Amino acid sequence: MTSPALLHAVPRAPGRDALAVAQHVAAQLAATAVERDRRGGTPKLERDLLRQSGLLGLAIPQQYGGWGAEWAEVMAAVRTIARADGSLAHVFGFQHLMLATARLFGQPEQWEPLFEATVKNTWFWGNALNPLDTRTTLLREGTSLRIHGNKSFCSGSVDSDMLIASALRPPDTRLAIVAIPTGRAGIRVGADWDNMGQRPTDSGSVEFDNVVLHPHELLDQPGPLGSIFASLRPCIAQLTFANVYLGLAEGALEQAREYTRGSRRAWQGSGVASASDDPYVLHRYGDMWVNLEAARALTDRAGDVLSLAWAQGDALSAEGRGQAAIAIAAAKVATTRAGLDISSQVFDVMGARATTAAAGLDRFWRNLRTHTLHDPVDYKLRELGRYALAAELPTPSFYS
Amino acid sequence: MTSPALLHAVPRAPGRDALAVAQHVAAQLAATAVERDRRGGTPKLERDLLRQSGLLGLAIPQQYGGWGAEWAEVMAAVRTIARADGSLAHVFGFQHLMLATARLFGQPEQWEPLFEATVKNTWFWGNALNPLDTRTTLLREGTSLRIHGNKSFCSGSVDSDMLIASALRPPDTRLAIVAIPTGRAGIRVGADWDNMGQRPTDSGSVEFDNVVLHPHELLDQPGPLGSIFASLRPCIAQLTFANVYLGLAEGALEQAREYTRGSRRAWQGSGVASASDDPYVLHRYGDMWVNLEAARALTDRAGDVLSLAWAQGDALSAEGRGQAAIAIAAAKVATTRAGLDISSQVFDVMGARATTAAAGLDRFWRNLRTHTLHDPVDYKLRELGRYALAAELPTPSFYS
Amino acid sequence: MTSPALLHAVPRAPGRDALAVAQHVAAQLAATAVERDRRGGTPKLERDLLRQSGLLGLAIPQQYGGWGAEWAEVMAAVRTIARADGSLAHVFGFQHLMLATARLFGQPEQWEPLFEATVKNTWFWGNALNPLDTRTTLLREGTSLRIHGNKSFCSGSVDSDMLIASALRPPDTRLAIVAIPTGRAGIRVGADWDNMGQRPTDSGSVEFDNVVLHPHELLDQPGPLGSIFASLRPCIAQLTFANVYLGLAEGALEQAREYTRGSRRAWQGSGVASASDDPYVLHRYGDMWVNLEAARALTDRAGDVLSLAWAQGDALSAEGRGQAAIAIAAAKVATTRAGLDISSQVFDVMGARATTAAAGLDRFWRNLRTHTLHDPVDYKLRELGRYALAAELPTPSFYS
Amino acid sequence: MTSPALLHAVPRAPGRDALAVAQHVAAQLAATAVERDRRGGTPKLERDLLRQSGLLGLAIPQQYGGWGAEWAEVMAAVRTIARADGSLAHVFGFQHLMLATARLFGQPEQWEPLFEATVKNTWFWGNALNPLDTRTTLLREGTSLRIHGNKSFCSGSVDSDMLIASALRPPDTRLAIVAIPTGRAGIRVGADWDNMGQRPTDSGSVEFDNVVLHPHELLDQPGPLGSIFASLRPCIAQLTFANVYLGLAEGALEQAREYTRGSRRAWQGSGVASASDDPYVLHRYGDMWVNLEAARALTDRAGDVLSLAWAQGDALSAEGRGQAAIAIAAAKVATTRAGLDISSQVFDVMGARATTAAAGLDRFWRNLRTHTLHDPVDYKLRELGRYALAAELPTPSFYS
């Protein structure tokens, strides 16, 4: 579903320097991010820009046609894009999470063709997995399978080519996870996301009306969290979030720097000639910098830990998975806090004129405030506390 | 310029219970605040609702037909309206500030007729005083006066009946302050405010194109900050802001309470049946409550101090004025901090679904973040620090 | 047990101006507070100074020979003394709490003679009530009563004339509360308190070795928390703590002011001539001031609320008691936070030389850190949260 | 000056595993740290323990008999010791700073023999350099040199074998830096440090009474901050502090863990059976953990950056030096904040009984509060702010 013409085509980088390509994409996204935030809806052109960049295959091993990037590199690309546009970073990050879901919960004969088709057709994957929404069920009549019911918070569902969805299947208590074409008969994508932040993520509803499911589309061996390795899935999700938050914080600070240096006047009575010499402005930049650097150091480290854990595959131990979860949880909390603080505090170093709607500088806070509610930061802190106090590692779940 | 029909007419309260009337107005404003925030522009119907409520004369002494309320009561009314709509509270608060400006900077023969006409014609006053914008000048040719130039941040200028404006008049270093009909030939109100918060305040530009000024419209005896009593003007402004911030924080918390109790589900793994029993949700409510109560106590106290200082008129001492300024500065800082924190933290007790654009719950933070940039909180803290350390009272200025 | 000679006798103020007398006492305590903190142990001279000041009868109604002060005034006296010495303020505050315990839990024929004897003999009351220490029991053989077992955290027990103690009495689940002379045979006061803060409070152990208890010494009608009015006891305790914390914070800030103005040099590179002009020093003073003022406003208000609630006696409603508890809890949290922050942050405005042991300026933090652990501030916040969210008032207990 | 007998001799590790040796030393220091804190004064036995451990030569290149450790490893050793005893970590860290001072400010013919003699004689170096204390001067009569005057804050001066000292030498505005035997005639070490924290560091006064200085003892080529490489000296100092702060925070948290798990009881009304399951206790551990991990990540990274910068020697660029300074400043601020917060907050997870003087758990806060005043954290933040806002690197000074 690639749109025919792109204003700024991204040349397929021969050297496949993911960060350079991501920066190129980010530069184009930056120019139109304010307008996209205002409009909401589906950023079709920009999704196609991502399709055409090749980056949708970033995490797919080279043997299947992908770029074979490690998680640390994938996360860096997500962060780079988030500096310019938190919403595109979100759906871009979910692309890799969806593919990882197929990889982790399914069998090679399931994910190998999906990997290859994703590269070949530049499929964009959407999410319909929300495990807290229990309205969708998997029905089995004889050998035939059907999915029925609704899902909320389906990020990237509009304009997606494939979906990862979840469904209840009582009496079996395990969630059924499936990979299914978005175009399958009976799937209706709501295009109804209209929220205060992360507006062009299409995180609305998907309706499954007795949708036929082919057996090979059910990712059930080992299934959700069905092995230690499979339980890396929430780790990838959480670290993706951390990188989105970090990129948003970096983007906000970068915009603030330009603004303070270019437009801010010294305060009357400050005794300095320029806002850039104001002692309180400098102190606030220092404060934001320390928090950002700390969040960055933790997130970078968590990326390395995840790369290592992933590389171990089925040899990954519970201890190794737990250490990754702890490192990622620390990054998640630190980026949440730094992001919310910085995206609000930047206004103190920019001043009242920076509130003009034309600049759209509140979008960083709105994006962060919206996305950081995915799961409660207080429960992440509880998890970290249990580790800090009693060396207990988190029990794997869709949020830990 | 009252619009002919109001959906909900406010009966003129015989007993003139200002808070009851303010609550009645606030209830009507609450129902449409989200839509008004989305649309921006001039809230004509709601401004007329205020006109019709009689509250525009709240601070005018009874001998001139007003309600004769003390500042503490005026501030309580501002706060009440801010709970529902920070923008209407803003322009409503400025009404009293503009009238006080005439009272403090001018002579009885100037402000007495203005007070009477305000009550009689239900004039709504707008602001064109921004002392940091130096583009407007007062020109004198013989005995004739003219104002020329532009002003920014002119809150409540659209649909206003009268304006308080400021102009430079070199070589005299004092600012010229004038009270002038908005309809005077040569005045063009920009209606161009489009910012991320306080959207329906019409805080845009006003252009003065060689506007004739009659001598009695110049408020020059004692003039701006021309006496100790006159220097209460910035105190009134700052305390008005504090009450807007406080009302916004109260409004945000009230919305959060309804949301948590009505819609929030317990977090999986929390071990409690209801979000209202979640230990972290409760802790956050407790934290927000303490900060709000503290801000409320400081703001109430500052209102009483201002009422007392005002009552002393020209007998007000520099010490008395200074103590009022300190009490008000403390309230300003506390409401700024509590407001920004609460309007962001409420989302942690409401959860992701509360980010729906339909609820518009981000408006509290956007309103607070925008308005709290009026003058830097860091310099208020410096002022308070000078007092705390060395018992030095603030030097009166348009911001202290 | 008044010591024969006092260096500085406090004249019994004819007008009984409690604050003036408290300030006089505080001035004397201030001169020796550092030495007392270093030494720990029983501040016998200073306890006798309090005895001789008449302030031990401050809260006793005039008809029994006391000063008849309202709680707001008692609390102000506690705070005044805490500025100079947190430990003496602690035991001084407990004097009134112990008398209130007799009043609230017992019958007039019990507390009237105790009030009169307290005034007549300048009794100092100590505490042996710790409800969390379950080692003490009340034994009944026929009509004879005995107390046996140990108690910890018995503030002011050494050099006390009377004790309020608690004991279990299964199968009755109510705590037995008694008023008993410290000199009764079988009571051994440990004099073994040696902690990092509040050092001269004698908050150590008391051992009861089959101590005879006369029936009239059992405060059992209405007994502990046995009526709404009786349940004001923990409110008085908590507000006493808040005032101790507030006084400590005020004392720390006052010492810092003197130090910054007298001894601190401007930092190299600050660009200012004096530390008193340093922008960061001023900002920190402003920050500490706002927090202190807020805590002060909440604590003053809570004192007024308590005075009112007390004045209602048995007519006090559950709602009235609950509102007092909420106001006091807010004051407790605010003073805890402000106190801990200020007593640490003052060093940033004083600099390295202020750490000399001779100045003993760490005692404010050590005193606050020790005393604020009496009961967890997190559970106070939970209580406040339940009120803020659901308008639920705290269930009376020894800590709420 | 090694004392003849050590209770626990440290075997000279054949493999010279610095961290293992440091842990061995730390374990011995931990057992007596509380007593040492109480007593203050010179920890002679423990200084000799460090002498005998071999660790005093840790940073000395192997060709001079040292261990040849990189800075990252030296810092890790400092941190390890600080977990047990912040004061010994302080003087141990200064050992390497003093040797680095000789290396950076002097010529090979000066520092080579000093390195060799340090290893051979297990010299412990003390500090008399305080550049803010201007009372010491270098006098030159013909070719003969003398030092005269006093110095304050001379950490590790008592029981030292060598001193690095500074002196003014007008009209030359550069500070004279010298390496001189502590035993030289005319040097009187005050042994007069008695402060609230870092008590056994002997950070008192040194008096120079016309002390003869031999020309080769003057470290003047390139002299203080006399080259880019030489200007790494304050970087080493600041990173040493950061590691002391971090170790203290780690030590405090470790003690808290033991206490919560071993002694803390669940709070009445918490609804949990054990303090280790208390939601607020866990949340606080999580919070402390995130802050500690962040500080740790920044400090580790800064250690690596310093190692790299050092390895470049005179090839080090101003940019490279500046980047090291920025990384170290971020670590300094983060460890200061985390340290002060954690060393106070641990009491909330331990409860009132943990305030017993026998446990001495307030020493972590007292040590941190004292040492973190070395230079104002606000000016470090200003430096970082200048970098964050305008990419300006800090101008080298003794504090930047």
mmCIF file of C-alpha atoms in Angstrom, chain A residues 144-299:
data_model
loop_
_atom_site.group_PDB
_atom_site.id
_atom_site.type_symbol
_atom_site.label_atom_id
_atom_site.label_comp_id
_atom_site.label_asym_id
_atom_site.label_seq_id
_atom_site.Cartn_x
_atom_site.Cartn_y
_atom_site.Cartn_z
ATOM 1 C CA SER A 144 -11.633 -24.040 11.830
ATOM 2 C CA LEU A 145 -10.649 -20.935 13.755
ATOM 3 C CA ARG A 146 -12.286 -17.528 13.958
ATOM 4 C CA ILE A 147 -11.563 -14.326 15.809
ATOM 5 C CA HIS A 148 -14.357 -12.177 17.054
ATOM 6 C CA GLY A 149 -14.571 -8.967 19.080
ATOM 7 C CA ASN A 150 -12.963 -5.589 19.506
ATOM 8 C CA LYS A 151 -9.571 -4.307 20.507
ATOM 9 C CA SER A 152 -8.543 -0.865 21.690
ATOM 10 C CA PHE A 153 -5.197 0.969 21.604
ATOM 11 C CA CYS A 154 -4.237 -0.612 18.267
ATOM 12 C CA SER A 155 -1.265 1.555 17.361
ATOM 13 C CA GLY A 156 -0.369 1.678 13.717
ATOM 14 C CA SER A 157 -3.428 -0.296 12.663
ATOM 15 C CA VAL A 158 -4.591 2.054 9.921
ATOM 16 C CA ASP A 159 -2.552 1.644 6.733
ATOM 17 C CA SER A 160 -0.963 -1.490 8.162
ATOM 18 C CA ASP A 161 -0.387 -4.544 6.030
ATOM 19 C CA MET A 162 -0.253 -7.070 8.821
ATOM 20 C CA LEU A 163 -1.513 -7.171 12.388
ATOM 21 C CA ILE A 164 -0.404 -8.931 15.515
ATOM 22 C CA ALA A 165 -3.565 -9.517 17.526
ATOM 23 C CA SER A 166 -4.494 -11.244 20.735
ATOM 24 C CA ALA A 167 -7.635 -13.095 21.778
ATOM 25 C CA LEU A 168 -8.956 -15.010 24.755
ATOM 26 C CA ARG A 169 -9.694 -18.716 24.298
ATOM 27 C CA PRO A 170 -11.294 -20.092 27.440
ATOM 28 C CA PRO A 171 -10.914 -22.479 29.099
ATOM 29 C CA ASP A 172 -7.283 -22.197 28.026
ATOM 30 C CA THR A 173 -5.942 -19.300 30.108
ATOM 31 C CA ARG A 174 -3.141 -18.471 27.731
ATOM 32 C CA LEU A 175 -3.707 -15.614 25.352
ATOM 33 C CA ALA A 176 -3.879 -16.552 21.674
ATOM 34 C CA ILE A 177 -1.508 -14.433 19.615
ATOM 35 C CA VAL A 178 -1.928 -14.283 15.875
ATOM 36 C CA ALA A 179 -0.294 -12.701 12.830
ATOM 37 C CA ILE A 180 -2.933 -11.842 10.297
ATOM 38 C CA PRO A 181 -3.262 -9.634 7.204
ATOM 39 C CA THR A 182 -5.038 -6.392 7.973
ATOM 40 C CA GLY A 183 -6.971 -6.839 4.760
ATOM 41 C CA ARG A 184 -8.563 -10.129 5.813
ATOM 42 C CA ALA A 185 -12.339 -10.140 5.417
ATOM 43 C CA GLY A 186 -14.123 -9.112 8.596
ATOM 44 C CA ILE A 187 -11.380 -6.876 9.973
ATOM 45 C CA ARG A 188 -12.464 -3.289 10.366
ATOM 46 C CA VAL A 189 -9.812 -0.781 11.403
ATOM 47 C CA GLY A 190 -11.457 2.057 13.307
ATOM 48 C CA ALA A 191 -9.279 5.018 12.346
ATOM 49 C CA ASP A 192 -10.807 6.571 15.439
ATOM 50 C CA TRP A 193 -7.795 7.609 17.514
ATOM 51 C CA ASP A 194 -8.168 11.221 18.568
ATOM 52 C CA ASN A 195 -6.180 11.831 21.713
ATOM 53 C CA MET A 196 -4.181 14.654 23.234
ATOM 54 C CA GLY A 197 -0.816 13.200 22.311
ATOM 55 C CA GLN A 198 0.855 10.799 19.929
ATOM 56 C CA ARG A 199 -1.899 11.887 17.621
ATOM 57 C CA PRO A 200 -0.776 10.452 14.276
ATOM 58 C CA THR A 201 -0.263 6.933 15.653
ATOM 59 C CA ASP A 202 -3.677 5.553 14.790
ATOM 60 C CA SER A 203 -3.911 3.878 18.181
ATOM 61 C CA GLY A 204 -7.653 3.380 17.932
ATOM 62 C CA SER A 205 -9.926 0.379 17.661
ATOM 63 C CA VAL A 206 -9.921 -2.719 15.495
ATOM 64 C CA GLU A 207 -13.038 -4.836 15.117
ATOM 65 C CA PHE A 208 -12.869 -8.527 14.265
ATOM 66 C CA ASP A 209 -16.161 -9.785 12.879
ATOM 67 C CA ASN A 210 -15.881 -13.565 12.843
ATOM 68 C CA VAL A 211 -12.590 -13.337 11.009
ATOM 69 C CA VAL A 212 -11.212 -16.552 9.605
ATOM 70 C CA LEU A 213 -7.845 -17.495 11.076
ATOM 71 C CA HIS A 214 -5.603 -20.018 9.388
ATOM 72 C CA PRO A 215 -3.859 -22.387 11.770
ATOM 73 C CA HIS A 216 -0.390 -21.263 10.724
ATOM 74 C CA GLU A 217 -1.309 -17.734 11.741
ATOM 75 C CA LEU A 218 -1.572 -18.745 15.378
ATOM 76 C CA LEU A 219 1.768 -18.094 17.133
ATOM 77 C CA ASP A 220 1.522 -20.790 19.724
ATOM 78 C CA GLN A 221 4.846 -22.572 19.913
ATOM 79 C CA PRO A 222 6.189 -21.540 22.354
ATOM 80 C CA GLY A 223 3.383 -18.971 22.470
ATOM 81 C CA PRO A 224 3.148 -15.838 24.536
ATOM 82 C CA LEU A 225 5.847 -15.793 27.233
ATOM 83 C CA GLY A 226 6.074 -19.523 26.536
ATOM 84 C CA SER A 227 9.818 -19.692 27.058
ATOM 85 C CA ILE A 228 12.435 -17.548 28.696
ATOM 86 C CA PHE A 229 13.516 -16.286 25.308
ATOM 87 C CA ALA A 230 9.907 -15.621 24.318
ATOM 88 C CA SER A 231 9.494 -13.576 27.461
ATOM 89 C CA LEU A 232 11.909 -11.002 26.041
ATOM 90 C CA ARG A 233 8.918 -9.569 24.162
ATOM 91 C CA PRO A 234 7.803 -7.145 26.904
ATOM 92 C CA CYS A 235 11.447 -6.143 27.385
ATOM 93 C CA ILE A 236 11.598 -5.070 23.753
ATOM 94 C CA ALA A 237 8.313 -3.195 24.126
ATOM 95 C CA GLN A 238 9.404 -1.373 27.242
ATOM 96 C CA LEU A 239 12.781 -0.403 25.826
ATOM 97 C CA THR A 240 11.115 0.839 22.668
ATOM 98 C CA PHE A 241 8.987 3.111 24.842
ATOM 99 C CA ALA A 242 12.065 4.330 26.728
ATOM 100 C CA ASN A 243 13.696 5.264 23.453
ATOM 101 C CA VAL A 244 10.618 7.106 22.251
ATOM 102 C CA TYR A 245 10.549 9.065 25.537
ATOM 103 C CA LEU A 246 14.240 9.799 25.329
ATOM 104 C CA GLY A 247 14.021 10.991 21.760
ATOM 105 C CA LEU A 248 11.096 13.234 22.651
ATOM 106 C CA ALA A 249 13.083 14.736 25.520
ATOM 107 C CA GLU A 250 16.064 15.269 23.264
ATOM 108 C CA GLY A 251 13.871 16.877 20.648
ATOM 109 C CA ALA A 252 12.309 19.221 23.180
ATOM 110 C CA LEU A 253 15.697 20.293 24.513
ATOM 111 C CA GLU A 254 17.052 20.847 21.044
ATOM 112 C CA GLN A 255 14.121 23.080 20.134
ATOM 113 C CA ALA A 256 14.577 24.960 23.385
ATOM 114 C CA ARG A 257 18.245 25.578 22.670
ATOM 115 C CA GLU A 258 17.457 27.096 19.326
ATOM 116 C CA TYR A 259 14.741 29.205 20.850
ATOM 117 C CA THR A 260 16.717 30.515 23.814
ATOM 118 C CA ARG A 261 19.669 31.367 21.647
ATOM 119 C CA GLY A 262 17.655 32.870 18.847
ATOM 120 C CA SER A 263 14.629 34.547 20.356
ATOM 121 C CA ARG A 264 14.691 34.843 24.114
ATOM 122 C CA ARG A 265 15.427 38.245 25.555
ATOM 123 C CA ALA A 266 17.174 38.823 28.859
ATOM 124 C CA TRP A 267 14.787 39.405 31.713
ATOM 125 C CA GLN A 268 14.570 42.971 33.002
ATOM 126 C CA GLY A 269 16.425 43.045 36.293
ATOM 127 C CA SER A 270 18.517 40.006 35.474
ATOM 128 C CA GLY A 271 21.621 42.129 35.121
ATOM 129 C CA VAL A 272 22.769 40.199 32.067
ATOM 130 C CA ALA A 273 22.704 41.229 28.443
ATOM 131 C CA SER A 274 21.412 37.993 26.988
ATOM 132 C CA ALA A 275 19.117 35.209 28.090
ATOM 133 C CA SER A 276 21.978 32.844 27.274
ATOM 134 C CA ASP A 277 23.921 34.345 30.184
ATOM 135 C CA ASP A 278 21.048 34.314 32.639
ATOM 136 C CA PRO A 279 22.165 32.339 35.702
ATOM 137 C CA TYR A 280 18.784 30.675 36.114
ATOM 138 C CA VAL A 281 18.440 29.817 32.454
ATOM 139 C CA LEU A 282 21.894 28.205 32.560
ATOM 140 C CA HIS A 283 21.103 26.358 35.782
ATOM 141 C CA ARG A 284 17.952 24.937 34.243
ATOM 142 C CA TYR A 285 19.836 23.808 31.156
ATOM 143 C CA GLY A 286 22.379 22.159 33.414
ATOM 144 C CA ASP A 287 19.650 20.443 35.374
ATOM 145 C CA MET A 288 17.906 19.204 32.246
ATOM 146 C CA TRP A 289 21.218 18.066 30.815
ATOM 147 C CA VAL A 290 22.149 15.949 33.816
ATOM 148 C CA ASN A 291 18.763 14.259 33.818
ATOM 149 C CA LEU A 292 18.923 13.676 30.093
ATOM 150 C CA GLU A 293 22.448 12.318 30.201
ATOM 151 C CA ALA A 294 21.506 9.974 32.999
ATOM 152 C CA ALA A 295 18.477 8.712 31.108
ATOM 153 C CA ARG A 296 20.613 8.340 28.011
ATOM 154 C CA ALA A 297 23.298 6.363 29.817
ATOM 155 C CA LEU A 298 20.736 3.989 31.301
ATOM 156 C CA THR A 299 18.934 3.554 27.990
#
